[in-house]
Coordinates of C-alpha atoms in Angstrom, one line a residue:
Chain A
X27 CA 1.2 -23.3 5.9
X28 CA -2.1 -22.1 5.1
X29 CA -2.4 -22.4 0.9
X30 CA -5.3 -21.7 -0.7
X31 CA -5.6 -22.2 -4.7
X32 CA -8.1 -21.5 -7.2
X33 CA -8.3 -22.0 -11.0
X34 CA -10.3 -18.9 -11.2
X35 CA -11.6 -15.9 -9.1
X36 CA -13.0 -12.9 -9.4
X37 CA -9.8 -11.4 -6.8
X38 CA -7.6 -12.8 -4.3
X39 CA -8.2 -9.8 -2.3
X40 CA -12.1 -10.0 -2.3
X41 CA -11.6 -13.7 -1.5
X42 CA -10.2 -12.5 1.7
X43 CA -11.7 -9.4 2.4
X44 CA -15.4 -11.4 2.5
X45 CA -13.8 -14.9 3.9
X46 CA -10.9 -13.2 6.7
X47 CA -13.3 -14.0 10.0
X48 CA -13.2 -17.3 8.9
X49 CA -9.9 -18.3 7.9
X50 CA -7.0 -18.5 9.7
X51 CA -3.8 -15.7 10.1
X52 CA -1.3 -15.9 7.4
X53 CA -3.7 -17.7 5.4
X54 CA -2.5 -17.6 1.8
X55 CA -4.6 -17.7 -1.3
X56 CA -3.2 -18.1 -5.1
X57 CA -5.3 -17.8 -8.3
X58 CA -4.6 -19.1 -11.6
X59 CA -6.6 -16.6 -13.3
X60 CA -8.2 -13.3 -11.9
X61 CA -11.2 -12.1 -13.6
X62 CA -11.2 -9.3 -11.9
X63 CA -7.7 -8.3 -10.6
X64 CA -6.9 -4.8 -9.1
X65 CA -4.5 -2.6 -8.6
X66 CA -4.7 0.6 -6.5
X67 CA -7.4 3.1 -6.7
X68 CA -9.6 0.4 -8.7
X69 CA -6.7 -0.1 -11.6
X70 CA -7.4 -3.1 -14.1
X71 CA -4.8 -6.2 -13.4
X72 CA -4.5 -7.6 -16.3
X73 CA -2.6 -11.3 -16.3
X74 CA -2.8 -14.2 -18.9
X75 CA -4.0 -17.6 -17.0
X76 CA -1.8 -19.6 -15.7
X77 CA 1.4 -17.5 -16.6
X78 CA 1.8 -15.4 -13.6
X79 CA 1.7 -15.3 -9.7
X80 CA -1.4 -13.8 -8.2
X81 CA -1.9 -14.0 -4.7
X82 CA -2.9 -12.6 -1.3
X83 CA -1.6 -13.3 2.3
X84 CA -4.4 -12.1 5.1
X85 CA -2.8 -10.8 7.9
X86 CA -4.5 -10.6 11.5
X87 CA -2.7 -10.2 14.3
X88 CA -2.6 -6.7 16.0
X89 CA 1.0 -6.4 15.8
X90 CA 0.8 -7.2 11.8
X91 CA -1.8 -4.6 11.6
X92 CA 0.2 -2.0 13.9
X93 CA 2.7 -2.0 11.4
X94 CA 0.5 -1.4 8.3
X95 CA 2.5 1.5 7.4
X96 CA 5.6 -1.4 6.6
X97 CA 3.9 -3.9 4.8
X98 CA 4.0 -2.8 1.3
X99 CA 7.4 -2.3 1.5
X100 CA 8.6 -5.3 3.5
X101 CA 6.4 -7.5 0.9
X102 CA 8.3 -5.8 -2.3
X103 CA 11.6 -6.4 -0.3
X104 CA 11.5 -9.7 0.3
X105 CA 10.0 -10.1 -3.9
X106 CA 13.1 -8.6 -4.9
X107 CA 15.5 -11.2 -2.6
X108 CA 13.8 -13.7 -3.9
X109 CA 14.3 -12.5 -7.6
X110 CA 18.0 -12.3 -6.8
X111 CA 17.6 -15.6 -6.6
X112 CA 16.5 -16.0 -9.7
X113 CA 19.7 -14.6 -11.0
X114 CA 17.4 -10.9 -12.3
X115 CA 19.3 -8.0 -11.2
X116 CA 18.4 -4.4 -11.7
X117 CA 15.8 -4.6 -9.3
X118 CA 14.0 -1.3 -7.9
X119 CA 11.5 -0.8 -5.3
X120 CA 9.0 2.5 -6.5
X121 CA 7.3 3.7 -3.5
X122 CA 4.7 3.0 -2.6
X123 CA 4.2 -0.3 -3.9
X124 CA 5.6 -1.3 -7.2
X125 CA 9.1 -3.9 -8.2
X126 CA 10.6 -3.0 -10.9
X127 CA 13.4 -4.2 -13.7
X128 CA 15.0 -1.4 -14.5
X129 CA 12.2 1.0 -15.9
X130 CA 9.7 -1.9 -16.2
X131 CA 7.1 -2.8 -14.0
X132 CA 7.4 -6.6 -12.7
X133 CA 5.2 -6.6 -9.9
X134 CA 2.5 -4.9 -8.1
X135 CA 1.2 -4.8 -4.4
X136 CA -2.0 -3.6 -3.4
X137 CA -2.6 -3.7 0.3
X138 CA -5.9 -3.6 1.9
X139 CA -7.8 -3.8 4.9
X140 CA -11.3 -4.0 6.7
X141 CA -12.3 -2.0 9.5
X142 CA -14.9 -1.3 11.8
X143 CA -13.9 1.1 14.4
X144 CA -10.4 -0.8 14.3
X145 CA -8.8 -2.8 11.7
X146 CA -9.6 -5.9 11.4
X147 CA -7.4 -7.7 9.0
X148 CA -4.5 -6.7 6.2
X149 CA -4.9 -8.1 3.3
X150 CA -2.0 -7.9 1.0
X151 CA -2.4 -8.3 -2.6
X152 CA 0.3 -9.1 -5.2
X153 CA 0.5 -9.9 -9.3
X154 CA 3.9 -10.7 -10.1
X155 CA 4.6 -11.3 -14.0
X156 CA 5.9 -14.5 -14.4
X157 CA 6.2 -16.7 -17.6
X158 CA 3.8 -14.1 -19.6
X159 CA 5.7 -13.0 -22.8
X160 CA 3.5 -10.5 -24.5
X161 CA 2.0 -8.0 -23.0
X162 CA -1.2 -6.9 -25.1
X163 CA -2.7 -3.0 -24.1
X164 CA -1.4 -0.4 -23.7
X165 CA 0.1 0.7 -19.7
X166 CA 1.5 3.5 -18.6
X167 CA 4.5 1.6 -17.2
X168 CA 6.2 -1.0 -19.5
X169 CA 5.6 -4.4 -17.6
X170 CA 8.3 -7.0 -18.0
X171 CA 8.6 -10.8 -16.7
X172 CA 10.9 -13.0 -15.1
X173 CA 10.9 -15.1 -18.5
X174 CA 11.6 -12.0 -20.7
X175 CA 14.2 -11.6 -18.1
X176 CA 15.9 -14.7 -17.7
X177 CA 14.3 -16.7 -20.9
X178 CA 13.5 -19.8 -19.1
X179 CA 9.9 -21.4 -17.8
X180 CA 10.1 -20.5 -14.1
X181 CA 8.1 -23.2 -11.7
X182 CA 5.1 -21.2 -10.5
X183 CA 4.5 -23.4 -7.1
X184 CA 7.7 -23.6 -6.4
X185 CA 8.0 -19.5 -6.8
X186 CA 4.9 -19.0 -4.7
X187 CA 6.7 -21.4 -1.5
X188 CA 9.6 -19.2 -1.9
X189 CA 8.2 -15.9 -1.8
X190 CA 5.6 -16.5 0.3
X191 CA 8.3 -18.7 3.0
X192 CA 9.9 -15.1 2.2
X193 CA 7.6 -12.9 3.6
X194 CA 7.1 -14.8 6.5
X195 CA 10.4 -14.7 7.3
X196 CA 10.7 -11.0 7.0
X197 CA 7.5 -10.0 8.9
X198 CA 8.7 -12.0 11.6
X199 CA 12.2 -10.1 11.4
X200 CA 10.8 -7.1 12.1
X201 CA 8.2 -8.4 14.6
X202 CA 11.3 -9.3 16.4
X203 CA 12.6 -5.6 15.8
X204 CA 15.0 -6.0 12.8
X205 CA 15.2 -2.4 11.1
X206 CA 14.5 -3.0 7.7
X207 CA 15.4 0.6 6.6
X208 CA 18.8 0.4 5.5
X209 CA 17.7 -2.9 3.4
X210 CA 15.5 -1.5 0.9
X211 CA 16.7 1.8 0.8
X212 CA 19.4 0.7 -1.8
X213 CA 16.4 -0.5 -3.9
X214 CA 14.9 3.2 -4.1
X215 CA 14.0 3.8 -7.8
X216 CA 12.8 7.1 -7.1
X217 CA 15.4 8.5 -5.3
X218 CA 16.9 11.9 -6.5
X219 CA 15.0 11.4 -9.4
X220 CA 13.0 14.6 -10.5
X221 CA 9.3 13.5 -11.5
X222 CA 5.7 14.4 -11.8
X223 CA 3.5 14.6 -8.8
X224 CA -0.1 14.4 -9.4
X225 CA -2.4 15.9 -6.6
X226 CA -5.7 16.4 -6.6
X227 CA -5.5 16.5 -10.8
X228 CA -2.5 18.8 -10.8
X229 CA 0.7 18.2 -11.9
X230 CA 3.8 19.6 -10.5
X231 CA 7.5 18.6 -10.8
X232 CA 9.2 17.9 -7.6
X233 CA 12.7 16.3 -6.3
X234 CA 12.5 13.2 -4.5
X235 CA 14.9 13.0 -2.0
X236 CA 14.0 9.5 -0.9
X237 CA 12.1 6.5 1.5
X238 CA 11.7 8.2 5.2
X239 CA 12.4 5.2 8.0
X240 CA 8.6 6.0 8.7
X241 CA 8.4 4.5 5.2
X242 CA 7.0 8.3 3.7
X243 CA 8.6 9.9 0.9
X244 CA 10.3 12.9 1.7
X245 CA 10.2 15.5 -1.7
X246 CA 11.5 18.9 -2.3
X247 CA 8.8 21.2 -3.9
X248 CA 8.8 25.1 -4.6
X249 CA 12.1 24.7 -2.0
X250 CA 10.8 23.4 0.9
X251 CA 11.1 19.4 1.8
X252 CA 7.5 17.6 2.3
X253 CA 6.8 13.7 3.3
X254 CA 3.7 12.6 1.5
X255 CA 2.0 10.2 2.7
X256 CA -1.7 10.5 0.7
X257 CA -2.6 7.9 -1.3
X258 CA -3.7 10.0 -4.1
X259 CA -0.3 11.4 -4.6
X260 CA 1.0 9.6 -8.2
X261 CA 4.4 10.1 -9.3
X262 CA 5.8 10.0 -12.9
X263 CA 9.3 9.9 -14.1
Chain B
X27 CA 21.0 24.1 6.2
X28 CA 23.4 22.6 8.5
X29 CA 24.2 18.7 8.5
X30 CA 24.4 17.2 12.4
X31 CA 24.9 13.2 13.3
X32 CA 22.5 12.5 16.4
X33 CA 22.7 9.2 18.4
X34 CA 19.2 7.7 18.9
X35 CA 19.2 3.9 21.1
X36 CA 23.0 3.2 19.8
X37 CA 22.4 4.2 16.0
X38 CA 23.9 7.1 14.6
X39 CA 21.6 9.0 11.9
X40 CA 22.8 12.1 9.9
X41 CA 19.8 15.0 10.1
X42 CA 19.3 18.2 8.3
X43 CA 18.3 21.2 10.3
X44 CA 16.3 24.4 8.5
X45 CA 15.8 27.3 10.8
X46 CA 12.3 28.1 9.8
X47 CA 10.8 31.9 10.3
X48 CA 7.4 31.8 12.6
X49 CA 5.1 32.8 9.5
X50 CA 6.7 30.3 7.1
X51 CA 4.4 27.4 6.1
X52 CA 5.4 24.4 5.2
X53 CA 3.6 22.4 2.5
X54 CA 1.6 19.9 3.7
X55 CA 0.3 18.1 0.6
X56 CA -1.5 15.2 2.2
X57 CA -3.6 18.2 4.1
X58 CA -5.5 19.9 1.2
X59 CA -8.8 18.9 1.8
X60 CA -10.0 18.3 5.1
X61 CA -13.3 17.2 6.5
X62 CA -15.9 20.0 7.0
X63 CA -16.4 19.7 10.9
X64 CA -18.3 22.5 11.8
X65 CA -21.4 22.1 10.6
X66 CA -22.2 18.6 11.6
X67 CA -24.6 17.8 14.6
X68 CA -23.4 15.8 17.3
X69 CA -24.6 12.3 17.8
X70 CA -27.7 11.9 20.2
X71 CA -28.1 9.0 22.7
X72 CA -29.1 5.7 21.1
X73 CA -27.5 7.4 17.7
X74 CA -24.9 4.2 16.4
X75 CA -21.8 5.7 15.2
X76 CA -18.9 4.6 12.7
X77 CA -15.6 6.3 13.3
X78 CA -12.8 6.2 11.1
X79 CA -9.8 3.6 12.6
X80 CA -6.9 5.6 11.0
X81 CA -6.1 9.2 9.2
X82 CA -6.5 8.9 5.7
X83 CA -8.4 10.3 2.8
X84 CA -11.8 9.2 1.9
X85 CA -12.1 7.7 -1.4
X86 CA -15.3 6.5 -1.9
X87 CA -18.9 7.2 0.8
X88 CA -21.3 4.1 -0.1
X89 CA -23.7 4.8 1.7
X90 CA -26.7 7.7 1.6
X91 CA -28.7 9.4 4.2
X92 CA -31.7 7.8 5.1
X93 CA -30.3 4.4 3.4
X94 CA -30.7 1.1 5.6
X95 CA -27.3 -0.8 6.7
X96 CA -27.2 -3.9 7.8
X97 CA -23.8 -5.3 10.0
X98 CA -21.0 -6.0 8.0
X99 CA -21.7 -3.8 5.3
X100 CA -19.2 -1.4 3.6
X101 CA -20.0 2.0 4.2
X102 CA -16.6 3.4 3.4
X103 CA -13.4 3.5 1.6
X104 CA -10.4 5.3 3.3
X105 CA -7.0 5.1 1.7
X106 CA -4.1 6.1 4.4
X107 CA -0.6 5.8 3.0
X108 CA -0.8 2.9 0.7
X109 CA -3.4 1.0 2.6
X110 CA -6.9 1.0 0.8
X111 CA -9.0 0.5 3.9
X112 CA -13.1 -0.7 3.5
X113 CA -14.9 0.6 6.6
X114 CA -17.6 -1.4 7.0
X115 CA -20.9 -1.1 9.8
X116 CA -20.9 -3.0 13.3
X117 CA -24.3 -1.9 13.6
X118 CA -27.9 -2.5 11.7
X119 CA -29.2 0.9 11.5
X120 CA -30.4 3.2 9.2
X121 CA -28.2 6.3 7.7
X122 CA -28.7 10.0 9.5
X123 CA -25.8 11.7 9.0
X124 CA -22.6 11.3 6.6
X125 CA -19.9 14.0 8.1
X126 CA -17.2 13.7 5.1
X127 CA -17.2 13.5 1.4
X128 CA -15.2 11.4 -1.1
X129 CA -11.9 13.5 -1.5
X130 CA -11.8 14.6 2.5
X131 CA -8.9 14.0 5.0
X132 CA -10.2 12.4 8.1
X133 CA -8.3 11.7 11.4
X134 CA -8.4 8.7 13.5
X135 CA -11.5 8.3 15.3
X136 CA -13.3 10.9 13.3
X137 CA -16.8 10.4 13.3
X138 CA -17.9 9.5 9.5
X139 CA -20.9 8.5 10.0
X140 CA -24.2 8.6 12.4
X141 CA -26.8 5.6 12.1
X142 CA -30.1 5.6 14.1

């Protein structure tokens, strides 16, 4: 195992994304505090120091990076195993990248990657709430923890061997042709839900039927079924 | 709508099949805003240029004509699904053309941009 861990940082992602040629595949890097954590489209991550899991796991082998389209997804699945673990039930996966705990937010995933005329590396980005209690701000999703959860301290490094000895595990499931479909699916939180889509700064309610196996989200709008796959498609319940 | 099973490599999937009318257009949400490709000028001999690796949408150009780029640099951000993706330069070079604008859909190997 390749563990990197830092007190501070600006981002675990920008660690990697200026660092991948050097370091190795699978390398992992944790932070302690983020002074600049992000969430998609350049979101503010906020996280108290030393209270939560930050971290990022560089991915760059060509088959890793052929299956881009899986990684989010696989990376939330295995989260929400290992939170099972942890005896916190209620767990949702909100495509495209999000666990949650019921209607809370517990964890984000931001995936990224560099290119030149091909992709060189995946980076893939995650801030799970821990042992953070309060919550200060105001978000547009109410963030919970696995301590408001489960009112006990959890063990950080112990947390971050397990999910990231997770992940491993599941990418190489499905490097070995494991169909992860009918895993997550049941994890869905935005299945037959009616929500907001926001495109291109218009909102429209839509149906959503649920997770494609191509990992899409299939939706029913003015009637006719659509798998969106744009990033700048939002969705609000 | 009619419901069918179909048997793909040993695995039985349940489909649903619309009979769609020729004119009929489907919504295609993730198409709204494609790159202009017309009106940009096709790379000369010696030109450098920096193509996108997947289909996506651009979300941010960092670069402006005439602007010097050095290898390595980030020229680009693409987001394609949930992947944010930073282009960045394989070339030194300096900027000559920029073929898309923050909010365009590209496709893979598009050319974004032209360096001389």
């Amino acid at each position: 195992m390749n563990i990197i861990h830092f007190d501070i940082i600006d981002s675990t992602n920008t660690y990697l994304k200026n660092n991948y040629n050097s370091l190795d595949d699978y390398t992992f890097v944790s932070a302690s505090l983020q002074t600049h954590g992000r969430g998609r489209n350049n979101r503010i991550w906020n996280s108290n120091q030393n209270e939560n899991l930050l971290f990022s796991l560089l991915l760059k082998n060509k088959e890793c990076i052929d299956m881009y389209k899986s990684i989010s997804i696989i990376t939330a699945y295995s989260i929400i195993e290992v939170l099972k673990d942890y005896q916190i039930n209620n767990l949702y996966l909100k495509w495209p990248n999000d666990v949650y705990v019921g209607d809370k937010k517990i964890c984000g995933i931001l995936l990224e990657s560099v290119s030149k005329n091909d992709i060189e590396c995946l980076i893939v980005g995650v801030g799970l709430n821990v042992n953070q209690s309060n919550f200060e701000g105001e978000y547009i999703i109410d963030p919970t923890s696995m301590k408001k959860i489960i009112n006990i301290d959890i063990d950080i490094d112990l947390l971050k061997k397990r999910i990231y000895e997770r992940i491993l595990f599941n990418i190489d499931k499905i490097l070995k042709g494991h169909d992860f479909y009918k895993d997550f699916i049941k994890y869905d939180y935005l299945k037959d839900r009616e929500v907001y889509m926001e495109l291109n700064n218009q909102k429209k309610k839509v149906k959503v039927i649920g997770i494609n196996p191509n990992y899409s989200l299939r939706i029913l709008i003015d009637e006719e079924y659509t798998d969106v796959e744009a990033g700048e498609v939002s969705f609000h319940v | 709508m009619k419901v069918y099973k179909v048997k793909v490599n040993g695995k039985v999937y349940e489909v649903e099949l619309e009979a769609v009318e020729e004119n009929n257009e489907t919504i295609k949400v993730e198409n709204t805003n494609s790159a202009p490709t017309s009106n940009t000028v096709a790379p000369s001999s010696g030109d450098k240029v920096i193509v996108a690796p997947i289909a996506g949408k651009v979300l941010d150009v960092k670069v402006s004509v005439g602007d010097k780029v050095q290898s390595g640099q980030t020229v680009m951000l693409i987001e394609a699904m949930k992947l944010e993706n930073e282009i960045q330069s394989s070339f030194d070079g300096v900027v000559k053309q920029i073929n898309v604008s923050k909010g365009n859909d590209v496709r893979n190997k598009d050319v974004l941009i032209v360096l001389e």
